[in-house]
Amino acid sequence: MRVLLSILLALMALPVWAQLPYGPAENMRERFVADKPGYEYGESITVHLQRYNAGASPLAYLSSDCPPLFQADGFPVLAPCPAADFLHEFAPGGGYELSYTLYPDSLGFPALEGNVHELVLFGHSFVDAFAPATVSVFSPQYLGGQLLVDLRDDADPAEVETVMRALNAVDRDGPYGPTWMIEGMTPEQAVDAYGDRPIFESFEPFRPHPALTSEASLVIVDEDVIVSARTDQAAYFPDDTVQVSIALTNHSDETVVLNYGSGIEAFFTVDPGARCTPCAGIAESHTTGVGSGGRINFESSDNGHNYPECFRFVPAECGLEPGSYTLNAYAIHYYAPAVVPFTVLPPVSNEPETIPGTSALTAAPNPFSERTTLALALPAAQHIEAVAYDVLGRRVAMLHDGPLGAGTHTLAFEAAQLPAGVYVVRVTGDDLALTRRVTLAR
């Protein structure tokens, strides 16, 4: 009896994930899917990582959710990894999807002769059972990329200008230090040709990690097909526009037929019930078969179609008050929904909460693509803290922390490394609190 009691107490002491029943490691699957087979010059490249449970039993594992390790034409791409581990629990046929965006001009990719380039992707998982996956990307040749540059304090400005002109380089500050954007050769070729110049303290190729764009729900609906769905953000203000994307992916090793009579339809609902669902469904009747790893997207604009009213909605117009909601995405003839949670936030005023004297906060341009300038008018000198937050309330940038005199001041919000979406700039002082919403659009 004591032995049984000891065993029971030991089991109770285990973390929850260790007590969960889960299937064998070989039931875990990981797949990479390119958003489309070909890209034009200047386009970003989107790759989707899908992890799912292909077994008949629930599956649980711990993962740090690192981005996959990318190699672009054999060259590694930096992929920083968060320190925390996350518990993932997959029902049979369930999983999730992460999307990564690569920018050819900043990665130096594609960067070799010819127009067929490979992304080799290495997954991360608690279960060490995933082989690398390869995605072929067809793009025009682009010789260029990004260099991490540290100039010596005594660097000759004329020599610096000469080298920059030879490299067709443009200054750009990156998250890891000053960088040059170059065009005309790969980063490796640039280092070989100019790396020994005495003007440089360091001069090396720089291939930043791809940007994580979103996390999506997915569900296996039969032995060949995955339905996935996402919203473009995790949280919205009531008057924001929610962008919904629904996709079908063939995860078998052969071509599957996905055309059912008049076509496949996609639609979504919001629970608890919104008062509007934009469309009953959109049919895709032009595709009779999808190859292994192939994907059909249903969203605002895809495959030459334009259905903006069908995959966008405004929470306030649908009667959604601030709170938590669930989006259920369906593809007809595949009835199991992909479930995506999202949040509607309390509205944030674009007007100052307090207006002592003539204080004011404006932003221009707004919306903006990489950088916006805020004008802060102060009636009196005081200590000012200006912070930018994302819609989940996380601090993303400190714009100012220190004393400012009376008058108008400019604060720069550099957001080139941040995902598109709505941000809130909050300025607090001795006797004021101002907020301004700004929209980062790509």
XYZ file of C-alpha atoms in Angstrom:
442
model
C 0.000 0.000 0.000
C 2.812 2.359 0.877
C 4.479 1.582 -2.446
C 1.292 2.394 -4.356
C 0.874 5.604 -2.371
C 4.471 6.607 -3.135
C 3.947 5.990 -6.835
C 0.729 8.022 -6.806
C 2.418 10.940 -5.032
C 5.319 10.806 -7.483
C 2.938 10.959 -10.433
C 1.116 13.909 -8.890
C 4.452 15.712 -8.531
C 5.213 15.382 -12.234
C 4.529 18.376 -14.453
C 1.197 18.225 -16.248
C 2.747 17.553 -19.632
C 4.526 14.467 -18.324
C 1.216 12.989 -17.137
C -0.482 13.372 -20.497
C -0.882 10.291 -22.685
C 0.913 10.810 -25.934
C 1.699 8.797 -28.986
C 5.118 7.686 -30.223
C 7.566 10.220 -31.638
C 7.144 8.880 -35.159
C 3.588 10.239 -35.181
C 4.900 13.801 -35.085
C 5.171 15.378 -38.522
C 6.844 18.550 -39.677
C 6.410 20.034 -43.129
C 7.544 23.185 -44.893
C 5.408 24.703 -47.636
C 6.240 27.686 -49.816
C 3.351 30.080 -50.339
C 3.673 29.706 -54.111
C 6.153 28.119 -56.541
C 7.567 31.309 -58.103
C 8.467 34.815 -56.977
C 9.109 37.999 -58.907
C 12.005 40.332 -58.225
C 11.371 42.400 -55.107
C 8.826 40.025 -53.575
C 9.269 38.603 -50.113
C 9.247 34.821 -49.796
C 6.805 33.224 -47.352
C 7.436 29.751 -45.993
C 4.998 27.901 -43.721
C 6.150 25.405 -41.107
C 3.434 22.894 -40.167
C 3.726 20.615 -37.136
C 0.990 18.067 -36.550
C 0.076 14.793 -34.878
C -0.495 12.079 -37.466
C -1.281 9.405 -34.880
C -4.492 8.218 -33.251
C -3.486 9.262 -29.693
C -2.939 12.698 -28.131
C 0.627 13.927 -28.240
C 2.407 16.338 -25.897
C 5.933 17.713 -26.034
C 8.029 20.642 -24.876
C 9.640 22.892 -27.460
C 11.409 26.227 -27.368
C 9.560 27.182 -30.573
C 12.761 28.368 -32.166
C 12.465 29.505 -35.752
C 13.676 26.809 -38.129
C 17.304 27.065 -39.172
C 17.409 28.297 -42.753
C 20.063 27.814 -45.375
C 19.655 29.907 -48.507
C 21.624 28.369 -51.361
C 23.864 26.725 -48.788
C 24.499 29.832 -46.690
C 23.163 29.791 -43.118
C 20.656 32.368 -41.916
C 20.774 33.514 -38.298
C 17.846 32.250 -36.230
C 17.852 33.464 -32.595
C 15.914 31.259 -30.222
C 13.790 32.250 -27.211
C 14.957 30.835 -23.891
C 11.546 29.666 -22.641
C 10.072 26.257 -23.413
C 6.422 25.876 -24.377
C 4.123 22.928 -23.900
C 2.291 21.805 -27.016
C -0.600 19.384 -26.812
C -1.844 17.945 -30.089
C -5.114 16.084 -30.439
C -5.090 13.379 -33.120
C -4.993 15.198 -36.442
C -4.254 18.547 -34.790
C -1.302 20.876 -34.859
C -0.220 24.401 -35.610
C 1.461 26.414 -38.321
C 4.108 29.138 -38.233
C 4.898 31.420 -41.156
C 8.270 32.966 -41.895
C 9.033 35.780 -44.303
C 12.391 36.090 -46.033
C 13.432 39.296 -47.772
C 15.805 38.481 -50.663
C 17.453 41.916 -50.693
C 18.444 41.732 -47.034
C 19.378 38.043 -46.991
C 21.394 38.066 -50.203
C 19.007 35.417 -51.525
C 18.728 34.312 -54.262
C 22.414 34.969 -54.783
C 23.869 32.373 -57.133
C 23.806 31.845 -60.880
C 20.581 30.525 -62.351
C 17.040 31.056 -61.197
C 16.303 27.949 -59.109
C 17.263 28.331 -55.481
C 16.808 26.095 -52.508
C 15.805 26.819 -48.946
C 16.943 24.025 -46.647
C 15.048 24.120 -43.370
C 15.933 22.329 -40.163
C 13.171 21.978 -37.585
C 13.365 22.153 -33.800
C 11.407 19.870 -31.523
C 11.431 18.099 -28.180
C 11.112 14.915 -30.241
C 14.386 14.584 -32.143
C 12.876 12.886 -35.165
C 12.680 15.466 -37.941
C 14.771 15.350 -41.077
C 15.632 18.581 -42.902
C 13.116 19.719 -45.484
C 13.947 21.465 -48.751
C 11.798 24.013 -50.540
C 12.710 25.055 -54.069
C 12.097 28.707 -54.869
C 12.159 30.013 -58.424
C 13.232 33.641 -58.631
C 15.204 35.927 -60.881
C 18.863 36.118 -59.961
C 19.560 38.839 -57.417
C 23.159 39.560 -56.493
C 23.052 41.588 -53.337
C 22.536 41.385 -49.636
C 23.556 42.808 -46.305
C 26.913 43.367 -44.625
C 27.597 43.897 -40.933
C 30.059 46.788 -40.818
C 32.127 48.418 -38.061
C 34.282 51.292 -39.293
C 37.489 52.214 -37.504
C 37.501 55.486 -35.622
C 40.288 56.772 -37.877
C 38.675 55.562 -41.128
C 39.281 57.902 -44.056
C 35.830 59.255 -45.109
C 36.941 59.465 -48.745
C 37.977 55.798 -48.711
C 34.678 54.831 -47.046
C 32.755 56.668 -49.761
C 34.822 54.952 -52.462
C 34.095 51.478 -51.106
C 30.390 52.220 -50.610
C 30.119 53.474 -54.173
C 31.888 50.349 -55.484
C 29.475 48.141 -53.548
C 26.424 50.242 -54.393
C 25.888 50.261 -50.617
C 23.316 52.101 -48.517
C 23.666 52.661 -44.753
C 21.077 50.933 -42.592
C 21.055 50.292 -38.859
C 20.067 46.747 -37.975
C 19.278 44.955 -34.708
C 22.838 43.620 -34.528
C 24.669 46.832 -35.449
C 25.342 49.075 -38.450
C 24.807 47.366 -41.794
C 25.244 48.167 -45.462
C 22.699 47.077 -48.045
C 24.594 46.178 -51.202
C 23.680 45.339 -54.769
C 25.775 43.809 -57.523
C 27.504 40.985 -55.616
C 26.821 38.562 -52.807
C 27.884 39.424 -49.248
C 30.576 36.742 -49.451
C 31.962 38.222 -52.672
C 32.008 41.674 -51.083
C 34.014 40.420 -48.098
C 36.494 38.675 -50.385
C 36.975 41.829 -52.449
C 36.993 44.539 -49.748
C 37.274 42.890 -46.327
C 40.963 43.673 -45.900
C 40.576 47.447 -46.286
C 42.125 49.316 -43.333
C 38.963 51.376 -42.854
C 37.135 48.397 -41.321
C 37.195 47.211 -37.740
C 34.989 44.330 -38.892
C 33.286 43.591 -42.185
C 31.294 40.404 -42.609
C 28.271 38.873 -44.356
C 25.039 39.324 -42.454
C 22.013 37.168 -43.078
C 19.375 38.079 -40.482
C 16.807 35.559 -39.345
C 13.477 35.462 -41.168
C 10.585 37.308 -39.610
C 7.901 35.306 -37.841
C 4.659 36.599 -39.326
C 1.912 34.655 -37.564
C 0.811 31.501 -35.814
C -2.149 29.589 -37.178
C -4.355 26.701 -36.216
C -4.467 23.659 -38.458
C -6.333 20.389 -38.539
C -5.874 17.219 -40.631
C -9.204 16.602 -42.308
C -8.372 13.422 -44.155
C -5.290 11.364 -44.875
C -4.033 13.851 -47.460
C -5.255 17.339 -46.627
C -4.589 19.941 -43.918
C -6.855 22.946 -43.377
C -5.080 25.895 -41.778
C -6.282 29.357 -40.838
C -4.896 32.515 -39.284
C -5.716 36.083 -38.497
C -3.146 38.720 -39.359
C -2.817 39.731 -35.682
C -3.604 38.185 -32.331
C -5.503 41.218 -31.000
C -7.468 44.096 -32.505
C -9.060 47.352 -31.526
C -12.833 47.473 -32.240
C -12.448 49.570 -35.395
C -9.521 47.596 -36.839
C -9.953 45.330 -39.847
C -9.414 41.631 -39.169
C -7.762 39.856 -42.095
C -8.510 36.119 -42.300
C -6.533 33.596 -44.346
C -7.634 30.010 -44.956
C -5.520 27.452 -46.800
C -5.580 23.825 -47.895
C -2.274 21.920 -48.057
C -1.631 18.506 -49.573
C 0.700 16.760 -47.138
C 0.768 13.421 -48.956
C 3.606 12.343 -51.222
C 1.444 12.345 -54.349
C -0.888 14.685 -56.211
C -4.413 14.764 -54.779
C -7.612 15.923 -56.476
C -9.268 18.793 -54.591
C -12.006 19.743 -57.046
C -15.517 18.799 -55.965
C -18.132 19.633 -58.572
C -18.466 23.410 -58.465
C -15.249 23.732 -56.475
C -13.992 23.989 -52.930
C -15.557 26.615 -50.714
C -13.983 28.354 -47.743
C -15.682 30.369 -45.022
C -15.415 31.192 -41.327
C -17.595 31.940 -38.322
C -16.877 33.779 -35.073
C -17.840 32.336 -31.691
C -19.478 33.701 -29.570
C -21.605 34.638 -32.530
C -20.832 37.796 -34.402
C -23.765 39.478 -36.090
C -22.049 39.356 -39.458
C -20.203 36.738 -41.436
C -18.948 38.465 -44.569
C -19.533 35.660 -47.080
C -21.191 32.280 -47.196
C -18.161 30.907 -49.011
C -15.735 31.399 -51.864
C -15.388 28.658 -54.459
C -12.084 27.682 -56.038
C -13.085 25.630 -59.054
C -9.991 26.033 -61.218
C -7.743 23.578 -59.423
C -8.255 19.897 -60.212
C -5.133 18.597 -58.497
C -2.502 19.772 -56.053
C 0.969 18.264 -55.967
C 2.762 17.097 -52.863
C 3.247 20.114 -50.603
C 0.949 22.185 -52.800
C -1.288 24.821 -51.276
C -4.539 26.612 -52.137
C -5.021 29.949 -50.386
C -8.335 31.656 -49.717
C -7.847 35.231 -48.615
C -8.436 38.816 -49.686
C -6.517 38.543 -52.934
C -5.186 35.299 -54.342
C -4.841 33.373 -57.593
C -5.934 36.412 -59.610
C -9.212 36.721 -57.680
C -10.200 39.505 -55.352
C -12.602 38.788 -52.510
C -11.890 41.556 -49.991
C -15.387 41.505 -48.510
C -15.231 37.780 -47.786
C -12.164 37.489 -45.597
C -12.164 40.790 -43.751
C -14.381 42.102 -40.987
C -14.424 44.924 -38.446
C -15.179 43.755 -34.875
C -17.285 46.813 -33.980
C -19.409 46.388 -37.102
C -20.047 42.754 -36.179
C -21.146 43.567 -32.653
C -17.989 42.238 -30.993
C -17.325 43.950 -27.669
C -13.851 43.826 -26.080
C -13.149 40.243 -25.044
C -11.891 36.857 -26.257
C -13.266 35.175 -29.376
C -12.701 32.134 -31.537
C -12.621 32.067 -35.324
C -13.655 28.735 -36.854
C -12.426 28.309 -40.426
C -13.913 25.710 -42.775
C -13.247 24.449 -46.274
C -16.321 22.755 -47.738
C -16.014 19.004 -48.154
C -13.585 19.338 -45.229
C -15.859 19.968 -42.288
C -13.452 19.994 -39.342
C -12.681 23.616 -38.467
C -9.272 25.140 -37.887
C -9.751 27.112 -34.669
C -7.985 30.449 -34.173
C -8.377 32.518 -30.966
C -8.173 36.312 -31.141
C -8.866 39.225 -28.825
C -10.778 42.474 -29.204
C -9.126 45.133 -27.031
C -10.723 48.112 -25.330
C -10.536 51.145 -27.625
C -7.581 53.499 -27.248
C -8.306 57.161 -27.822
C -6.189 59.131 -30.225
C -6.762 62.166 -28.051
C -4.677 63.080 -25.009
C -5.948 61.698 -21.722
C -4.966 64.974 -20.090
C -4.221 68.212 -21.893
C -2.339 70.620 -19.642
C -1.887 73.901 -21.471
C -1.171 73.224 -25.128
C 0.331 69.717 -24.963
C -0.255 67.573 -28.055
C 1.065 64.451 -29.762
C 0.786 63.840 -33.510
C 2.365 61.340 -35.929
C 3.290 61.620 -39.593
C 3.210 59.689 -41.797
C 0.460 57.495 -40.382
C 0.110 54.769 -41.653
C 3.862 54.328 -42.295
C 6.095 51.630 -43.749
C 9.323 51.721 -41.715
C 9.628 54.975 -39.784
C 7.256 57.619 -38.473
C 7.969 60.881 -36.658
C 5.934 62.008 -33.677
C 5.654 65.690 -32.825
C 5.325 66.336 -29.079
C 4.292 69.816 -27.942
C 5.026 70.626 -24.287
C 3.824 73.723 -22.421
C 6.575 73.378 -19.795
C 9.887 71.604 -19.249
C 9.585 68.182 -17.589
C 10.867 64.606 -17.587
C 9.302 62.663 -20.464
C 9.050 58.949 -21.086
C 7.796 57.935 -24.560
C 7.206 54.217 -25.185
C 5.731 52.289 -28.119
C 3.598 49.207 -27.363
C 2.070 46.529 -29.561
C -1.608 45.606 -29.332
C -0.863 43.024 -26.637
C 0.626 45.709 -24.410
C 4.241 44.612 -24.876
C 6.897 47.330 -25.019
C 8.531 47.302 -28.446
C 10.539 50.559 -28.436
C 11.685 53.299 -26.079
C 11.461 56.584 -27.975
C 12.636 58.908 -25.215
C 13.428 58.844 -21.503
C 14.744 62.080 -20.080
C 14.122 65.800 -19.671
C 12.619 67.930 -22.459
C 12.113 71.678 -22.497
C 8.971 73.611 -23.346
C 8.129 73.660 -27.057
C 7.764 71.117 -29.860
C 10.034 68.059 -30.072
C 10.310 65.238 -32.596
C 10.497 61.563 -31.619
C 11.408 58.921 -34.187
C 9.716 55.511 -34.121
C 11.923 53.094 -36.102
C 9.851 49.997 -36.884
C 11.594 48.364 -39.862
C 12.209 45.199 -37.820
C 8.661 44.969 -36.422
C 5.694 43.125 -37.943
C 2.923 45.114 -39.595
C 0.054 46.094 -37.337
C -1.250 48.714 -34.935
C 1.004 50.198 -32.250
C 0.288 52.626 -29.432
C 2.757 55.354 -28.470
C 2.275 56.549 -24.906
C 3.955 59.691 -23.593
C 3.944 60.393 -19.844
C 5.372 63.347 -17.970
C 5.088 65.200 -14.698
C 1.563 66.351 -15.437
C 0.492 64.770 -18.714
C -0.379 61.457 -20.350
C -0.773 61.340 -24.123
C -1.476 58.427 -26.478
C -1.332 58.108 -30.229
C -2.187 55.081 -32.346
C 0.015 54.455 -35.381
C -0.292 51.816 -38.076
C 2.710 50.015 -39.564
C 1.845 48.831 -43.071
C 4.095 46.931 -45.468
